[in-house]
């Protein structure tokens, strides 16, 4: 008796779901119900009629709808069907729970593997950095002849090269560590009120000599009224330097690079845009360019250096600030990279009267 009662409640619940949400699943179950009824030699029309009555009653959303009203509408053959239906439903639920359990297990295993990978990369990066710093430090000491002359100019040059290669390797390790950190959700932002005008100036100052050597013109156009931003200063600088370095790397001599910043009052947000007149990318290649460790140009003919981490890092860092990152590009014409911070990150001055 208890089981039947349980089935009534269940049935009522499902029918209600169907009526209210038009669940397709219920339709399939209703078909099961018909087949079960046939097997038990209950006249199908009788079942169908009862079924319709229940559905109609529920469809009208009777205010007095309760499981009890279903009981009231049910008659002995209907109870049979309810049993069959209930059993079919239970089987289906059991199967579903088993699949869900398997999926959860697979997800846990994948998460554990990913965590192990992140931990490994994080500790390896740390272990690599310590001796590397020593290599750079000693190479600097030699090339600056701190404890006496090196003697041969050639050796001094070699020491300088060791330090430079070491710094390059250090940067690479930091990028790998950053990508791993963001990917595993371990990157925390150190948000502060920052001045975009000043940060952009600093970045431009850092790269302008390189741009000059590469035969590129560099333009800055920062709206003086752009509000201060609640963001991680070091990370914003890292984003801009990555994008500027891409613009320089992928623009042949004679090209133009520009960086602008303004507050977009129509669409709300603080926008920083870096454009170049370089080699560009095909629209369909952009999603790949944004993935870590991807360079669009691969193989022996590869002309540009880099592990392919820059854009992936920029995208993750912008998203950590609840912003959006968009790349638009035309092959042979140039690329535009846009960082958009939400206006909730703008710091407004409040005046006290
Ligand atoms: N401004 C650009 N113009 C043309 N292609 C670009 C531009 N920026 C990025 N790309 C393409 O997207 C790829 C990925 O860029 P990303 O910055 O992630 O890596 P990278 O510059 O190759 O290496 P890294 O930044 O790690 O030193 C580049 O290799 C290049 O093919
Ligand atoms: Mg890059």
Coordinates of C-alpha atoms and ligand atoms in Angstrom, one line a residue:
X1 CA 0.0 0.0 0.0
X2 CA 2.8 2.3 0.9
X3 CA 4.5 1.6 -2.4
X4 CA 1.4 2.4 -4.4
X5 CA 1.0 5.6 -2.4
X6 CA 4.6 6.5 -3.2
X7 CA 4.0 5.8 -6.9
X8 CA 0.9 8.1 -6.8
X9 CA 2.9 10.9 -5.4
X10 CA 5.6 10.3 -7.9
X11 CA 3.3 10.1 -10.8
X12 CA 1.5 13.3 -9.7
X13 CA 4.8 15.1 -9.5
X14 CA 5.9 13.9 -13.0
X15 CA 2.6 14.7 -14.6
X16 CA 2.7 18.1 -13.1
X17 CA 6.2 18.6 -14.5
X18 CA 5.0 17.5 -17.9
X19 CA 2.1 19.9 -17.9
X20 CA 4.1 22.8 -16.6
X21 CA 7.3 22.2 -18.4
X22 CA 6.3 20.0 -21.3
X23 CA 9.1 17.5 -20.5
X24 CA 9.7 15.2 -23.5
X25 CA 11.0 12.6 -21.1
X26 CA 7.5 12.1 -19.8
X27 CA 6.1 11.5 -23.2
X28 CA 8.6 8.6 -23.6
X29 CA 7.5 7.3 -20.3
X30 CA 3.9 7.6 -21.2
X31 CA 4.7 5.3 -24.2
X32 CA 6.3 2.8 -21.8
X33 CA 3.1 3.0 -19.8
X34 CA 1.0 2.1 -22.8
X35 CA 3.2 -0.9 -23.6
X36 CA 3.2 -2.1 -20.0
X37 CA -0.6 -1.8 -20.1
X38 CA -0.7 -4.0 -23.2
X39 CA 1.4 -6.6 -21.6
X40 CA -1.0 -6.7 -18.7
X41 CA -3.9 -7.0 -21.1
X42 CA -5.6 -3.8 -19.9
X43 CA -7.6 -2.2 -22.7
X44 CA -5.5 0.6 -24.1
X45 CA -8.4 2.9 -24.7
X46 CA -9.3 2.7 -21.0
X47 CA -5.8 3.6 -20.1
X48 CA -5.6 6.4 -22.6
X49 CA -8.9 7.8 -21.4
X50 CA -7.7 7.8 -17.8
X51 CA -4.4 9.2 -18.7
X52 CA -6.1 12.1 -20.5
X53 CA -8.4 12.8 -17.6
X54 CA -5.5 13.1 -15.3
X55 CA -3.6 15.3 -17.7
X56 CA -6.6 17.5 -18.4
X57 CA -7.3 17.9 -14.7
X58 CA -3.8 18.9 -14.1
X59 CA -3.5 21.1 -17.2
X60 CA -6.3 23.2 -15.8
X61 CA -4.1 23.6 -12.8
X62 CA -6.8 22.8 -10.4
X63 CA -6.1 24.8 -7.3
X64 CA -7.0 21.8 -5.2
X65 CA -4.4 19.7 -7.0
X66 CA -2.7 17.2 -4.7
X67 CA -1.5 13.7 -5.0
X68 CA -4.9 12.8 -3.6
X69 CA -6.7 14.1 -6.6
X70 CA -4.7 11.7 -8.7
X71 CA -5.7 8.9 -6.4
X72 CA -9.3 9.9 -6.8
X73 CA -9.0 9.7 -10.6
X74 CA -7.3 6.4 -10.6
X75 CA -9.1 3.1 -10.9
X76 CA -7.7 -0.5 -10.6
X77 CA -6.3 -0.9 -14.1
X78 CA -4.8 2.5 -13.8
X79 CA -3.1 1.4 -10.7
X80 CA -1.6 -1.5 -12.6
X81 CA -0.2 0.9 -15.1
X82 CA 1.1 3.1 -12.4
X83 CA 3.1 0.2 -11.0
X84 CA 4.6 -0.6 -14.4
X85 CA 5.3 3.0 -15.0
X86 CA 6.8 3.4 -11.6
X87 CA 9.1 0.5 -12.1
X88 CA 10.2 1.7 -15.5
X89 CA 10.8 5.1 -14.0
X90 CA 12.8 3.6 -11.1
X91 CA 15.0 1.6 -13.5
X92 CA 15.6 4.7 -15.6
X93 CA 16.5 6.7 -12.5
X94 CA 18.9 4.0 -11.3
X95 CA 20.6 4.0 -14.6
X96 CA 20.9 7.7 -14.6
X97 CA 22.3 7.7 -11.1
X98 CA 24.9 5.1 -12.1
X99 CA 25.9 7.2 -15.1
X100 CA 26.1 10.3 -13.0
X101 CA 28.3 8.5 -10.4
X102 CA 30.6 7.4 -13.2
X103 CA 30.8 10.9 -14.6
X104 CA 31.6 12.4 -11.2
X105 CA 34.3 9.8 -10.7
X106 CA 35.8 10.7 -14.1
X107 CA 35.7 14.4 -13.3
X108 CA 37.4 13.9 -9.9
X109 CA 40.1 11.9 -11.6
X110 CA 40.6 14.5 -14.3
X111 CA 40.7 17.3 -11.6
X112 CA 43.3 15.4 -9.5
X113 CA 45.5 14.9 -12.6
X114 CA 45.2 18.6 -13.5
X115 CA 46.1 19.6 -10.0
X116 CA 49.1 17.2 -9.9
X117 CA 50.2 18.8 -13.2
X118 CA 49.8 22.3 -11.9
X119 CA 51.6 21.5 -8.6
X120 CA 54.4 19.8 -10.6
X121 CA 54.8 22.8 -12.9
X122 CA 54.7 25.3 -10.0
X123 CA 57.4 23.5 -8.0
X124 CA 59.6 22.8 -11.0
X125 CA 59.3 26.5 -12.1
X126 CA 60.4 27.5 -8.6
X127 CA 63.3 25.0 -8.5
X128 CA 64.5 26.2 -11.9
X129 CA 64.4 29.8 -11.0
X130 CA 66.7 29.6 -8.0
X131 CA 69.8 28.2 -9.9
X132 CA 69.0 30.3 -12.9
X133 CA 69.1 33.5 -10.8
X134 CA 72.5 32.4 -9.6
X135 CA 73.7 31.9 -13.2
X136 CA 72.5 35.3 -14.2
X137 CA 74.0 36.9 -11.1
X138 CA 77.4 35.4 -11.7
X139 CA 77.4 36.2 -15.4
X140 CA 76.6 39.8 -14.5
X141 CA 79.5 39.9 -12.0
X142 CA 81.9 38.6 -14.7
X143 CA 80.7 40.9 -17.4
X144 CA 80.9 43.9 -15.1
X145 CA 84.4 42.8 -14.0
X146 CA 83.4 43.4 -10.4
X147 CA 86.4 41.5 -9.0
X148 CA 88.9 42.3 -11.6
X149 CA 89.4 42.4 -15.4
X150 CA 88.3 39.5 -17.5
X151 CA 91.2 40.0 -19.8
X152 CA 89.7 39.2 -23.2
X153 CA 86.8 41.2 -24.5
X154 CA 85.4 38.1 -26.2
X155 CA 84.9 36.5 -22.8
X156 CA 83.2 39.6 -21.4
X157 CA 80.8 39.4 -24.4
X158 CA 80.2 35.7 -23.6
X159 CA 79.3 36.5 -20.0
X160 CA 76.8 39.1 -21.2
X161 CA 75.2 36.6 -23.6
X162 CA 74.9 34.1 -20.7
X163 CA 73.1 36.6 -18.6
X164 CA 70.8 37.6 -21.5
X165 CA 69.9 34.0 -22.3
X166 CA 69.3 33.4 -18.6
X167 CA 66.9 36.4 -18.4
X168 CA 65.0 35.1 -21.4
X169 CA 64.7 31.7 -19.8
X170 CA 63.6 33.2 -16.6
X171 CA 60.8 35.1 -18.4
X172 CA 59.7 32.0 -20.1
X173 CA 59.5 30.1 -16.8
X174 CA 57.5 33.0 -15.2
X175 CA 55.1 32.8 -18.1
X176 CA 54.6 29.1 -17.8
X177 CA 54.1 29.5 -14.0
X178 CA 51.5 32.3 -14.6
X179 CA 49.6 30.3 -17.2
X180 CA 49.5 27.3 -14.8
X181 CA 48.4 29.5 -11.9
X182 CA 45.5 31.1 -13.9
X183 CA 44.5 27.7 -15.3
X184 CA 44.3 26.1 -11.9
X185 CA 42.5 29.1 -10.4
X186 CA 45.4 29.9 -8.1
X187 CA 46.2 33.4 -9.4
X188 CA 45.1 36.0 -7.0
X189 CA 44.8 39.7 -8.0
X190 CA 46.4 42.4 -6.0
X191 CA 43.9 45.1 -6.9
X192 CA 44.6 48.7 -6.3
X193 CA 43.6 52.1 -7.7
X194 CA 45.8 52.4 -10.8
X195 CA 46.4 55.3 -13.2
X196 CA 46.1 54.0 -16.8
X197 CA 47.8 57.1 -18.2
X198 CA 50.9 56.5 -16.1
X199 CA 51.0 52.8 -16.7
X200 CA 50.7 53.2 -20.5
X201 CA 53.4 55.8 -20.4
X202 CA 55.7 53.4 -18.5
X203 CA 55.0 50.6 -21.0
X204 CA 55.7 52.8 -24.0
X205 CA 58.9 54.1 -22.4
X206 CA 60.0 50.5 -21.9
X207 CA 59.5 49.5 -25.5
X208 CA 60.1 52.6 -27.6
X209 CA 63.8 52.0 -28.3
X210 CA 63.0 48.5 -29.4
X211 CA 60.3 49.9 -31.7
X212 CA 62.6 52.4 -33.1
X213 CA 65.3 49.8 -33.9
X214 CA 62.6 47.7 -35.6
X215 CA 61.6 50.7 -37.8
X216 CA 58.2 51.0 -36.3
X217 CA 56.4 54.2 -35.3
X218 CA 54.6 54.2 -32.0
X219 CA 51.6 56.4 -31.2
X220 CA 49.8 56.9 -27.9
X221 CA 46.4 58.3 -27.5
X222 CA 45.1 58.2 -24.0
X223 CA 42.1 60.2 -23.1
X224 CA 43.1 62.4 -20.1
X225 CA 39.7 61.9 -18.6
X226 CA 40.0 58.1 -18.4
X227 CA 39.1 57.1 -14.8
X228 CA 41.4 55.4 -12.5
X229 CA 40.9 51.7 -12.4
X230 CA 40.6 49.1 -9.6
X231 CA 43.0 46.6 -11.0
X232 CA 46.3 44.7 -10.4
X233 CA 49.0 47.1 -11.6
X234 CA 51.6 44.5 -12.3
X235 CA 49.1 42.3 -14.3
X236 CA 47.8 45.2 -16.3
X237 CA 51.4 46.1 -17.2
X238 CA 52.0 42.5 -18.1
X239 CA 48.9 42.4 -20.4
X240 CA 50.0 45.6 -22.2
X241 CA 53.6 44.6 -22.6
X242 CA 52.5 41.2 -24.1
X243 CA 50.2 42.9 -26.6
X244 CA 52.8 45.6 -27.5
X245 CA 55.4 42.9 -27.9
X246 CA 53.1 41.0 -30.3
X247 CA 52.4 44.1 -32.2
X248 CA 56.1 44.8 -32.7
X249 CA 57.0 41.2 -33.4
X250 CA 54.4 40.7 -36.1
X251 CA 54.7 44.1 -37.8
X252 CA 57.4 44.5 -40.5
X253 CA 59.6 47.6 -40.6
X254 CA 57.8 50.8 -41.6
X255 CA 54.6 49.8 -39.8
X256 CA 52.6 51.6 -37.2
X257 CA 51.6 50.6 -33.7
X258 CA 49.2 52.6 -31.6
X259 CA 47.9 52.3 -28.1
X260 CA 44.8 54.1 -26.9
X261 CA 42.6 54.2 -23.9
X262 CA 39.2 55.8 -23.2
X263 CA 36.0 55.4 -21.3
X264 CA 33.3 54.0 -23.5
X265 CA 30.1 55.7 -22.2
X266 CA 27.8 54.1 -24.7
X267 CA 28.6 50.5 -24.1
X268 CA 30.0 51.1 -20.6
X269 CA 33.5 50.1 -19.8
X270 CA 37.1 51.2 -19.9
X271 CA 38.8 50.3 -23.1
X272 CA 42.5 49.9 -23.9
X273 CA 43.2 49.2 -27.6
X274 CA 46.5 48.2 -29.3
X275 CA 46.6 48.2 -33.1
X276 CA 49.2 47.4 -35.6
X277 CA 49.7 47.4 -39.3
X278 CA 51.4 44.0 -39.3
X279 CA 50.9 40.6 -40.9
X280 CA 47.5 40.0 -39.3
X281 CA 45.7 36.7 -38.8
X282 CA 42.8 34.9 -40.4
X283 CA 39.6 35.2 -38.5
X284 CA 39.3 31.4 -38.1
X285 CA 42.8 31.3 -36.6
X286 CA 42.1 33.7 -33.8
X287 CA 40.7 31.1 -31.3
X288 CA 43.8 29.0 -31.8
X289 CA 46.1 32.0 -31.2
X290 CA 44.3 32.6 -27.9
X291 CA 45.1 29.0 -26.7
X292 CA 48.3 28.4 -24.6
X293 CA 51.4 27.1 -26.4
X294 CA 50.0 27.9 -29.9
X295 CA 51.8 29.8 -32.6
X296 CA 50.0 30.2 -35.9
X297 CA 53.2 29.8 -37.8
X298 CA 54.9 26.5 -37.1
X299 CA 57.4 24.2 -38.7
X300 CA 60.9 24.8 -40.0
X301 CA 59.9 28.0 -41.7
X302 CA 58.9 29.6 -38.4
X303 CA 60.1 33.1 -38.3
X304 CA 59.0 34.4 -34.9
X305 CA 60.2 33.3 -31.5
X306 CA 58.1 32.6 -28.5
X307 CA 56.4 29.7 -26.7
X308 CA 52.9 31.0 -27.6
X309 CA 51.8 32.0 -24.1
X310 CA 51.3 35.7 -24.4
X311 CA 47.7 35.9 -25.7
X312 CA 46.5 33.1 -23.5
X313 CA 47.8 34.9 -20.5
X314 CA 46.3 38.3 -21.5
X315 CA 42.9 36.7 -22.0
X316 CA 43.0 34.9 -18.6
X317 CA 44.2 38.0 -16.8
X318 CA 41.6 40.2 -18.4
X319 CA 38.9 37.7 -17.4
X320 CA 40.2 37.6 -13.9
X321 CA 39.4 41.3 -13.8
X322 CA 35.8 40.4 -15.1
X323 CA 36.7 42.1 -18.4
X324 CA 36.6 40.9 -22.0
X325 CA 39.4 40.5 -24.5
X326 CA 38.7 40.7 -28.2
X327 CA 41.1 40.3 -31.2
X328 CA 40.1 41.4 -34.7
X329 CA 42.5 41.0 -37.5
X330 CA 42.9 41.1 -41.3
X331 CA 45.7 39.2 -42.9
X332 CA 48.2 41.6 -44.5
X333 CA 46.5 44.6 -43.0
X334 CA 46.9 44.4 -39.2
X335 CA 45.5 43.4 -35.9
X336 CA 43.5 45.1 -33.2
X337 CA 43.6 43.9 -29.6
X338 CA 41.0 45.3 -27.2
X339 CA 40.8 45.0 -23.5
X340 CA 37.6 46.1 -21.9
X341 CA 37.3 46.5 -18.2
X342 CA 33.8 46.6 -16.7
X343 CA 32.7 50.1 -15.5
X344 CA 32.4 48.6 -12.0
X345 CA 36.2 48.8 -11.9
X346 CA 36.3 52.5 -12.7
X347 CA 37.1 54.6 -9.6
X348 CA 34.9 57.7 -9.5
X349 CA 35.9 60.7 -7.5
X350 CA 33.3 61.6 -4.9
X351 CA 33.1 65.2 -3.9
X352 CA 32.3 66.2 -0.3
X353 CA 30.4 69.5 0.1
Ligands
LIG1 N1 49.6 41.3 -33.5 C1 49.6 40.1 -34.1 N2 49.7 40.1 -35.4 C2 49.7 38.9 -36.1 N3 49.7 37.7 -35.5 C3 49.7 37.7 -34.1 C4 49.6 38.9 -33.4 N4 49.6 38.6 -32.0 C5 49.6 37.2 -32.0 N5 49.6 36.7 -33.2 C6 49.6 35.2 -33.5 O1 49.2 34.5 -32.4 C7 50.2 33.6 -31.9 C8 50.1 33.5 -30.4 O2 50.5 34.7 -29.8 P1 51.1 34.7 -28.4 O3 51.4 36.1 -28.0 O4 50.2 33.9 -27.5 O5 52.4 33.9 -28.6 P2 53.9 34.3 -29.1 O6 53.9 35.8 -29.2 O7 54.1 33.5 -30.3 O8 54.8 33.8 -27.9 P3 54.9 34.6 -26.5 O9 54.0 35.7 -26.4 O10 54.6 33.5 -25.5 O11 56.4 35.0 -26.4 C9 51.5 34.1 -32.4 O12 52.5 33.2 -32.6 C10 51.1 34.7 -33.8 O13 51.0 33.7 -34.7
LIG2 MG1 53.4 37.1 -27.7

